[in-house]
Amino acid sequence: MASTYLYRVPGSTGNRKTWTFSTWFKRSNISSAQKIFSAKKDSSNNFECYFNTNDTLAFYHYSSNGGVTDSFLGTNQVFRDCNGWYHLVLAVDTTQGTASNRVKMYINGEQVTSFSSASYFNQNYDTYVNTNSYELTIGANVNNSQYFDGSMSHIHLIDGTAYDATAFGQYDA
């Protein structure tokens, strides 16, 4: 089981409304909760992108201010291939007028549109990503557990732009 991760605390606040996270990943273990990317203020105010125990991919942003999940996307697609690489792009732009345009998820160049559950940020919402003094973590959750078990490569966090998957290359089926 994996037990390593990367983290950093930004020295200054970037754009909290518009950003893109991109990574290539290859899973080594399935049917377990595994975190890809997280940001936290504290244990009650956090963001996570992760695999559920049923091998679906999810994204959520939780704020203790009102005790609500500010945004959540849970895919219907499962990710059980431990031999192939996947490319994930998570593009956030809370300034968009249409709620479903505020968070977009791409897998292998295709936008994910089939979700078991979906709720979107309010317009112009400030996320926890790119906030100084909030820890950003790659490969673990906000409590530094539920480690990602596999490999990741070409990890990018773009501040101030919500790119689609074509900004990182093209997918050749």
C-alpha positions as a printed Julia matrix, in Angstrom:
173×3 Matrix{Float64}:
   0.0    0.0     0.0
   1.21   3.47   -0.84
   2.14   5.9     1.93
   3.81   8.8     0.16
   2.43  12.12   -1.01
   3.47  15.65   -1.95
   2.27  18.82   -0.31
   2.93  22.52   -0.33
   1.48  25.62    1.24
   1.36  28.49   -1.28
   3.23  31.6    -0.14
   0.59  33.88   -1.61
  -3.01  33.55   -2.74
  -3.62  33.0    -6.44
  -6.87  32.91   -8.35
  -9.38  31.01   -6.21
 -12.19  31.22   -8.77
 -10.42  29.92  -11.89
  -7.85  27.11  -12.06
  -7.04  23.79  -13.74
  -5.59  20.58  -12.33
  -4.16  18.01  -14.74
  -2.39  14.7   -14.18
  -1.68  11.37  -15.81
  -2.3    8.5   -13.4
  -2.09   4.72  -13.36
  -3.8    2.81  -10.57
  -2.11  -0.12   -8.81
  -4.93  -1.03   -6.47
  -8.7   -0.86   -6.87
 -11.71  -1.0    -4.53
 -10.21   1.35   -1.96
 -10.65   5.05   -1.19
  -7.7    6.91   -2.71
  -7.1   10.64   -2.95
  -5.55  12.28   -6.0
  -5.55  15.96   -5.04
  -6.74  17.92   -2.01
  -6.66  21.34   -0.41
  -7.57  22.12    3.17
  -8.01  24.99    5.53
  -8.74  22.56    8.35
 -10.55  19.25    8.78
 -13.95  20.96    8.33
 -13.13  23.07    5.26
 -11.62  21.13    2.4
 -11.57  20.11   -1.25
 -10.77  16.62   -2.55
 -10.57  14.77   -5.85
 -10.6   11.03   -5.14
 -11.56   7.46   -5.97
 -14.42   5.89   -4.03
 -14.28   2.26   -2.92
 -16.53   1.43   -5.91
 -13.79   2.81   -8.24
 -15.74   5.86   -9.38
 -14.04   9.25   -9.41
 -15.41  12.16   -7.38
 -14.7   15.78   -6.6
 -16.08  17.73   -3.66
 -15.61  21.05   -1.91
 -16.94  21.24    1.65
 -17.29  24.31    3.84
 -18.26  24.29    7.5
 -19.82  27.7     6.85
 -23.4   26.46    6.82
 -22.23  22.84    6.94
 -22.82  22.2     3.25
 -21.01  20.69    0.31
 -20.41  23.63   -2.02
 -19.8   21.46   -5.07
 -19.79  17.73   -5.8
 -19.38  15.61   -8.92
 -19.42  11.8    -8.76
 -18.86   9.88  -12.0
 -20.88   6.9   -13.17
 -17.75   5.68  -14.97
 -15.54   3.25  -13.07
 -11.74   3.16  -13.25
 -10.5   -0.4   -12.77
  -7.74  -0.67  -15.38
  -4.45  -1.11  -13.53
  -2.47  -1.57  -16.77
  -3.29   1.64  -18.64
  -2.71   5.32  -17.97
  -5.56   7.8   -17.59
  -5.38  11.55  -18.12
  -7.49  13.66  -15.74
  -8.25  17.35  -16.19
 -10.35  19.21  -13.64
 -11.19  22.73  -14.86
 -12.83  25.15  -12.42
 -14.2   28.59  -13.34
 -16.79  29.8   -10.85
 -17.26  33.05  -12.81
 -19.28  31.2   -15.48
 -22.98  32.09  -15.7
 -24.09  28.49  -16.31
 -23.67  26.3   -13.21
 -22.55  23.17  -15.11
 -19.74  25.19  -16.74
 -18.21  26.06  -13.36
 -16.61  22.62  -12.92
 -15.64  20.4   -15.83
 -13.96  17.02  -15.63
 -12.14  15.37  -18.55
 -10.84  11.81  -18.75
  -8.56  10.89  -21.66
  -9.58  13.99  -23.59
 -13.34  13.48  -23.26
 -15.52  15.65  -21.04
 -17.32  13.6   -18.41
 -21.05  14.35  -18.57
 -22.54  11.3   -16.81
 -22.62  11.78  -13.05
 -24.31   9.79  -10.31
 -24.6   13.09   -8.46
 -23.75  16.67   -9.42
 -23.91  20.02   -7.65
 -21.99  23.09   -8.69
 -20.4   26.11   -7.03
 -22.36  29.32   -6.72
 -21.24  31.92   -9.23
 -17.98  33.7    -8.26
 -17.31  31.29   -5.39
 -13.78  31.36   -3.92
 -12.44  27.79   -3.67
  -9.77  26.58   -1.25
  -7.35  25.89   -4.1
  -4.65  28.55   -4.6
  -5.18  29.98   -1.11
  -2.1   30.93    0.89
  -1.82  29.06    4.18
  -4.09  26.25    2.85
  -2.18  23.01    2.31
  -2.31  21.5    -1.2
  -1.72  17.74   -1.27
  -1.05  15.36   -4.16
  -1.65  11.66   -3.47
  -3.38  11.85   -0.07
  -6.43  13.34    1.58
  -6.56  16.44    3.73
  -5.6   14.41    6.81
  -2.64  12.82    4.97
  -4.17   9.37    4.68
  -6.1    7.43    2.01
  -3.01   7.54   -0.17
  -3.17   7.19   -3.93
  -1.89   3.71   -4.77
  -0.32   3.94   -8.22
   1.75   6.29  -10.35
   1.2    9.91  -11.32
   3.03  11.95  -13.92
   2.92  15.41  -15.49
   1.0   16.99  -12.62
  -0.01  20.59  -13.28
  -1.98  23.17  -11.3
  -2.71  26.16  -13.53
  -3.61  29.37  -11.67
  -6.09  31.74  -13.34
  -7.17  29.7   -16.39
  -9.71  26.89  -16.83
  -8.24  24.79  -19.64
  -9.91  21.87  -21.34
  -8.02  18.64  -22.06
  -6.7   19.83  -25.45
  -4.36  22.28  -23.68
  -2.34  19.32  -22.44
  -2.1   17.31  -25.66
  -4.34  15.21  -27.79
  -5.79  11.79  -27.17
  -5.2    9.13  -29.82
  -7.63   6.26  -29.44
